[in-house]
Every structure is written in C-alpha cells, then in structure tokens.
C-alpha cells in the first residue's frame, strides 16, 4: 500500500454559505502533510501514513460552526476518500425545511455525487456527534468503510448509545468505528447551542 495522503487545507475558510445545499464547498485543494504516525486509537482500517483523524475532525467542527451561525443544531461532517474531502455537510433542517438534512446525509450526498457512485466503500465519514438512526442507516447503505465521530449522543446515538445500527449483528456490512475524537469540543459546541436556546 503506497497511497499518498494529504491533509485538508484548514488555513482557509473553505466552507462558503451554500446557494444549493448539495453543491457547496466542492472538493478541497489539499496541501501536502508531513508523515504523521497514526493508529493509536481503538480502531482499525486506517492506512499507515494517513493524516490523523483529528485533522479531518477539525474540518467537521468547522462545518458544525457553520450550522451554529445559521441557527441550526451544530453538527458537522466530512466524507474523506483516499486522503481527500469529497463531501461536507452541516445540519440544515430549518433552512431546507427538511427533516433528513442532517450533516452526515448532506456529506454523503455530496460524496456520492463527487465520485459518481452511491456506494462509498473506500470512504470514511467524520462527524462531530454520534450519528442518529437515520444517518447510521445511511452509512450502512453507503457501505462506508470507516466512521469516526466525536462525542456520544446519549439521547439519539445509533452506534452504541441508544440503539445499535452500525455493526448490528444481523446486518452484513461492518464499519470500522472510532469514537471520542475531539469529543470535548464537539460536545461543547452542541451544549452551548442548547444552553443559549433556553
Ligand atoms: Zn442524523
């Protein structure tokens, strides 16, 4: 395996407000990254010279910030394939009047459009909060290879907190999972949102 991986350009504000929820951001131009050791988390599946998960999660947090600025529940997601971001999303339920417009769904739709395939078997999804049942189901349908998320969602999480849809014993597709990546910051942005609404 000698695939080259590179890091997202986190120095620029790459998430512009979308004219169309499925067409914003596009594919980022990526900067080379010095080789960084990874693999210290409780996970499987990452190539040996891949950028650390925290880098992609930073980008997901950036997307969550976009949701926050728009008055939406601040959850952000990025889909990554072979070291490139191929889809970004943040919650847009209110703006789109769409109960399915969760960050993960939007990121998956953009990723599918980018690669021209509804199967995303080589892709990883990074999301700030444990996916809900709908999004976990979409990850299974997409055949996502790996899921990395920040904080657990004790109210609706469908990886392990409330129900187990990801890696349910009766589902064929298995997804490598890592949780707890930048979990403190992911939870903080969500908690401050709900605190301010009270
Ligand atoms: Zn969801």
mmCIF file of C-alpha atoms and ligand atoms in Angstrom:
data_model
loop_
_atom_site.group_PDB
_atom_site.id
_atom_site.type_symbol
_atom_site.label_atom_id
_atom_site.label_comp_id
_atom_site.label_asym_id
_atom_site.label_seq_id
_atom_site.Cartn_x
_atom_site.Cartn_y
_atom_site.Cartn_z
ATOM 1 C CA UNK A 1 0.000 0.000 0.000
ATOM 2 C CA UNK A 2 1.712 3.157 -1.109
ATOM 3 C CA UNK A 3 -1.222 5.501 -1.427
ATOM 4 C CA UNK A 4 -0.265 9.067 -0.696
ATOM 5 C CA UNK A 5 -2.366 11.017 1.696
ATOM 6 C CA UNK A 6 -2.526 14.699 2.268
ATOM 7 C CA UNK A 7 -4.129 16.990 4.753
ATOM 8 C CA UNK A 8 -7.082 19.292 4.308
ATOM 9 C CA UNK A 9 -6.323 22.965 3.878
ATOM 10 C CA UNK A 10 -7.516 24.143 7.249
ATOM 11 C CA UNK A 11 -5.971 27.563 6.901
ATOM 12 C CA UNK A 12 -8.656 28.936 4.638
ATOM 13 C CA UNK A 13 -12.329 29.322 5.193
ATOM 14 C CA UNK A 14 -13.333 26.706 2.686
ATOM 15 C CA UNK A 15 -16.990 26.326 3.655
ATOM 16 C CA UNK A 16 -18.881 29.078 1.893
ATOM 17 C CA UNK A 17 -22.597 29.510 2.541
ATOM 18 C CA UNK A 18 -24.334 27.312 0.029
ATOM 19 C CA UNK A 19 -26.644 28.544 -2.711
ATOM 20 C CA UNK A 20 -27.713 24.944 -3.054
ATOM 21 C CA UNK A 21 -27.368 22.507 -0.187
ATOM 22 C CA UNK A 22 -25.837 19.796 -2.322
ATOM 23 C CA UNK A 23 -23.370 21.860 -4.281
ATOM 24 C CA UNK A 24 -21.488 23.914 -1.766
ATOM 25 C CA UNK A 25 -17.818 23.678 -0.978
ATOM 26 C CA UNK A 26 -16.924 21.137 -3.634
ATOM 27 C CA UNK A 27 -13.712 19.218 -3.373
ATOM 28 C CA UNK A 28 -10.949 20.914 -1.495
ATOM 29 C CA UNK A 29 -7.490 21.536 -2.724
ATOM 30 C CA UNK A 30 -5.294 19.688 -0.339
ATOM 31 C CA UNK A 31 -1.886 20.527 0.972
ATOM 32 C CA UNK A 32 0.873 18.004 1.445
ATOM 33 C CA UNK A 33 1.313 16.860 5.007
ATOM 34 C CA UNK A 34 4.432 15.601 6.710
ATOM 35 C CA UNK A 35 4.141 11.958 7.569
ATOM 36 C CA UNK A 36 2.471 11.597 10.929
ATOM 37 C CA UNK A 37 2.155 8.424 12.916
ATOM 38 C CA UNK A 38 -1.417 7.353 13.486
ATOM 39 C CA UNK A 39 -3.236 4.325 14.708
ATOM 40 C CA UNK A 40 -3.165 4.934 18.438
ATOM 41 C CA UNK A 41 -6.941 4.905 18.684
ATOM 42 C CA UNK A 42 -9.166 1.917 19.285
ATOM 43 C CA UNK A 43 -9.780 1.426 15.605
ATOM 44 C CA UNK A 44 -8.918 -0.468 12.549
ATOM 45 C CA UNK A 45 -8.728 0.273 8.918
ATOM 46 C CA UNK A 46 -6.637 3.394 8.567
ATOM 47 C CA UNK A 47 -3.695 3.224 6.180
ATOM 48 C CA UNK A 48 -0.329 3.618 7.903
ATOM 49 C CA UNK A 49 0.517 7.043 6.501
ATOM 50 C CA UNK A 50 -2.936 8.617 6.623
ATOM 51 C CA UNK A 51 -3.371 12.027 8.224
ATOM 52 C CA UNK A 52 -4.514 11.824 11.811
ATOM 53 C CA UNK A 53 -8.250 11.672 12.379
ATOM 54 C CA UNK A 54 -8.080 14.890 14.347
ATOM 55 C CA UNK A 55 -7.275 16.848 11.187
ATOM 56 C CA UNK A 56 -10.451 15.743 9.464
ATOM 57 C CA UNK A 57 -12.436 16.244 12.638
ATOM 58 C CA UNK A 58 -11.224 19.838 12.747
ATOM 59 C CA UNK A 59 -12.864 20.292 9.373
ATOM 60 C CA UNK A 60 -16.069 18.659 10.635
ATOM 61 C CA UNK A 61 -16.024 21.075 13.571
ATOM 62 C CA UNK A 62 -15.633 23.916 11.113
ATOM 63 C CA UNK A 63 -18.771 22.692 9.375
ATOM 64 C CA UNK A 64 -20.576 22.456 12.734
ATOM 65 C CA UNK A 65 -19.688 26.082 13.282
ATOM 66 C CA UNK A 66 -21.495 26.926 10.027
ATOM 67 C CA UNK A 67 -24.629 25.278 11.356
ATOM 68 C CA UNK A 68 -24.286 27.221 14.587
ATOM 69 C CA UNK A 69 -24.004 30.510 12.725
ATOM 70 C CA UNK A 70 -27.163 29.638 10.814
ATOM 71 C CA UNK A 71 -29.098 28.826 13.978
ATOM 72 C CA UNK A 72 -29.151 25.098 13.229
ATOM 73 C CA UNK A 73 -28.181 22.320 15.631
ATOM 74 C CA UNK A 74 -24.381 22.466 15.316
ATOM 75 C CA UNK A 75 -23.296 19.142 13.899
ATOM 76 C CA UNK A 76 -20.762 18.898 11.071
ATOM 77 C CA UNK A 77 -19.494 16.060 8.894
ATOM 78 C CA UNK A 78 -16.904 15.407 6.208
ATOM 79 C CA UNK A 79 -16.557 12.415 3.913
ATOM 80 C CA UNK A 80 -12.960 11.507 3.078
ATOM 81 C CA UNK A 81 -11.736 9.241 0.327
ATOM 82 C CA UNK A 82 -8.067 8.486 -0.314
ATOM 83 C CA UNK A 83 -6.900 11.492 1.615
ATOM 84 C CA UNK A 84 -9.342 13.966 0.076
ATOM 85 C CA UNK A 85 -12.509 15.555 1.316
ATOM 86 C CA UNK A 86 -15.229 14.595 -1.147
ATOM 87 C CA UNK A 87 -18.244 15.784 0.799
ATOM 88 C CA UNK A 88 -19.078 18.220 3.566
ATOM 89 C CA UNK A 89 -22.263 18.797 5.458
ATOM 90 C CA UNK A 90 -23.800 20.558 8.385
ATOM 91 C CA UNK A 91 -27.296 20.456 9.724
ATOM 92 C CA UNK A 92 -29.755 22.368 7.549
ATOM 93 C CA UNK A 93 -33.114 21.133 8.799
ATOM 94 C CA UNK A 94 -34.554 24.587 9.358
ATOM 95 C CA UNK A 95 -33.080 26.278 6.291
ATOM 96 C CA UNK A 96 -34.143 23.458 3.987
ATOM 97 C CA UNK A 97 -37.410 22.561 5.768
ATOM 98 C CA UNK A 98 -36.057 19.046 5.543
ATOM 99 C CA UNK A 99 -36.187 16.554 8.417
ATOM 100 C CA UNK A 100 -33.475 14.493 6.710
ATOM 101 C CA UNK A 101 -30.989 17.356 6.275
ATOM 102 C CA UNK A 102 -28.500 16.138 8.850
ATOM 103 C CA UNK A 103 -24.806 16.841 8.407
ATOM 104 C CA UNK A 104 -23.998 13.219 7.585
ATOM 105 C CA UNK A 105 -26.726 12.884 4.953
ATOM 106 C CA UNK A 106 -25.603 16.050 3.199
ATOM 107 C CA UNK A 107 -21.953 14.966 3.288
ATOM 108 C CA UNK A 108 -22.878 11.522 1.916
ATOM 109 C CA UNK A 109 -24.960 13.021 -0.900
ATOM 110 C CA UNK A 110 -22.142 15.295 -1.906
ATOM 111 C CA UNK A 111 -19.651 12.426 -1.696
ATOM 112 C CA UNK A 112 -21.839 10.211 -3.882
ATOM 113 C CA UNK A 113 -22.153 12.978 -6.449
ATOM 114 C CA UNK A 114 -18.387 13.597 -6.353
ATOM 115 C CA UNK A 115 -17.399 10.000 -7.010
ATOM 116 C CA UNK A 116 -20.419 9.191 -9.183
ATOM 117 C CA UNK A 117 -21.387 6.195 -7.089
ATOM 118 C CA UNK A 118 -23.931 5.552 -4.351
ATOM 119 C CA UNK A 119 -21.523 3.089 -2.779
ATOM 120 C CA UNK A 120 -18.707 4.703 -0.838
ATOM 121 C CA UNK A 121 -16.768 1.617 0.124
ATOM 122 C CA UNK A 122 -13.380 3.327 0.199
ATOM 123 C CA UNK A 123 -14.603 6.308 2.173
ATOM 124 C CA UNK A 124 -14.544 7.394 5.768
ATOM 125 C CA UNK A 125 -17.039 9.689 7.432
ATOM 126 C CA UNK A 126 -16.028 12.101 10.179
ATOM 127 C CA UNK A 127 -18.834 13.621 12.207
ATOM 128 C CA UNK A 128 -18.775 15.649 15.383
ATOM 129 C CA UNK A 129 -21.560 13.725 17.161
ATOM 130 C CA UNK A 130 -22.564 10.062 17.205
ATOM 131 C CA UNK A 131 -24.928 9.531 14.236
ATOM 132 C CA UNK A 132 -28.658 9.101 14.771
ATOM 133 C CA UNK A 133 -30.611 6.088 13.495
ATOM 134 C CA UNK A 134 -31.356 7.723 10.130
ATOM 135 C CA UNK A 135 -27.735 8.667 9.489
ATOM 136 C CA UNK A 136 -26.385 5.364 10.776
ATOM 137 C CA UNK A 137 -28.720 3.628 8.333
ATOM 138 C CA UNK A 138 -27.451 5.841 5.525
ATOM 139 C CA UNK A 139 -23.859 4.944 6.411
ATOM 140 C CA UNK A 140 -24.748 1.272 6.082
ATOM 141 C CA UNK A 141 -26.492 1.870 2.742
ATOM 142 C CA UNK A 142 -23.439 3.785 1.538
ATOM 143 C CA UNK A 143 -21.159 0.911 2.632
ATOM 144 C CA UNK A 144 -18.905 3.403 4.330
ATOM 145 C CA UNK A 145 -15.623 1.784 5.294
ATOM 146 C CA UNK A 146 -14.945 3.705 8.478
ATOM 147 C CA UNK A 147 -16.780 6.055 10.818
ATOM 148 C CA UNK A 148 -15.034 8.470 13.144
ATOM 149 C CA UNK A 149 -17.082 10.593 15.481
ATOM 150 C CA UNK A 150 -16.581 12.987 18.341
ATOM 151 C CA UNK A 151 -18.991 12.899 21.247
ATOM 152 C CA UNK A 152 -21.521 10.216 22.075
ATOM 153 C CA UNK A 153 -25.179 11.198 21.819
ATOM 154 C CA UNK A 154 -26.921 9.678 24.834
ATOM 155 C CA UNK A 155 -30.326 10.777 23.522
ATOM 156 C CA UNK A 156 -30.267 9.555 19.934
ATOM 157 C CA UNK A 157 -26.937 7.863 19.165
ATOM 158 C CA UNK A 158 -27.294 4.847 16.915
ATOM 159 C CA UNK A 159 -23.780 3.445 17.119
ATOM 160 C CA UNK A 160 -23.948 2.358 20.733
ATOM 161 C CA UNK A 161 -25.691 4.912 22.956
ATOM 162 C CA UNK A 162 -29.411 4.296 22.336
ATOM 163 C CA UNK A 163 -29.631 1.708 19.591
ATOM 164 C CA UNK A 164 -27.012 -0.150 17.609
ATOM 165 C CA UNK A 165 -27.494 0.194 13.897
ATOM 166 C CA UNK A 166 -23.833 0.479 12.936
ATOM 167 C CA UNK A 167 -22.418 -3.058 13.112
ATOM 168 C CA UNK A 168 -25.738 -4.553 14.158
ATOM 169 C CA UNK A 169 -25.122 -8.312 14.349
ATOM 170 C CA UNK A 170 -27.840 -9.004 11.772
ATOM 171 C CA UNK A 171 -26.535 -6.549 9.203
ATOM 172 C CA UNK A 172 -23.877 -7.748 6.811
ATOM 173 C CA UNK A 173 -21.935 -4.559 6.363
ATOM 174 C CA UNK A 174 -19.326 -3.873 9.004
ATOM 175 C CA UNK A 175 -17.894 -0.420 9.622
ATOM 176 C CA UNK A 176 -14.671 0.323 11.481
ATOM 177 C CA UNK A 177 -15.546 2.808 14.203
ATOM 178 C CA UNK A 178 -13.515 5.210 16.263
ATOM 179 C CA UNK A 179 -15.244 7.469 18.778
ATOM 180 C CA UNK A 180 -14.125 10.232 21.094
ATOM 181 C CA UNK A 181 -12.065 12.227 18.573
ATOM 182 C CA UNK A 182 -12.129 15.890 19.683
ATOM 183 C CA UNK A 183 -15.175 14.854 21.691
ATOM 184 C CA UNK A 184 -14.893 17.677 24.199
ATOM 185 C CA UNK A 185 -15.070 20.397 21.578
ATOM 186 C CA UNK A 186 -17.792 18.586 19.638
ATOM 187 C CA UNK A 187 -19.975 18.314 22.727
ATOM 188 C CA UNK A 188 -19.192 21.838 23.850
ATOM 189 C CA UNK A 189 -20.487 23.471 20.696
ATOM 190 C CA UNK A 190 -23.691 21.448 20.949
ATOM 191 C CA UNK A 191 -24.207 22.128 24.643
ATOM 192 C CA UNK A 192 -23.666 25.862 24.258
ATOM 193 C CA UNK A 193 -26.236 25.908 21.457
ATOM 194 C CA UNK A 194 -28.925 24.300 23.604
ATOM 195 C CA UNK A 195 -27.989 26.379 26.646
ATOM 196 C CA UNK A 196 -28.434 29.577 24.658
ATOM 197 C CA UNK A 197 -31.833 28.461 23.432
ATOM 198 C CA UNK A 198 -33.236 28.013 26.925
HETATM 199 ZN ZN1 LIG B 1 -28.650 12.092 11.836
#
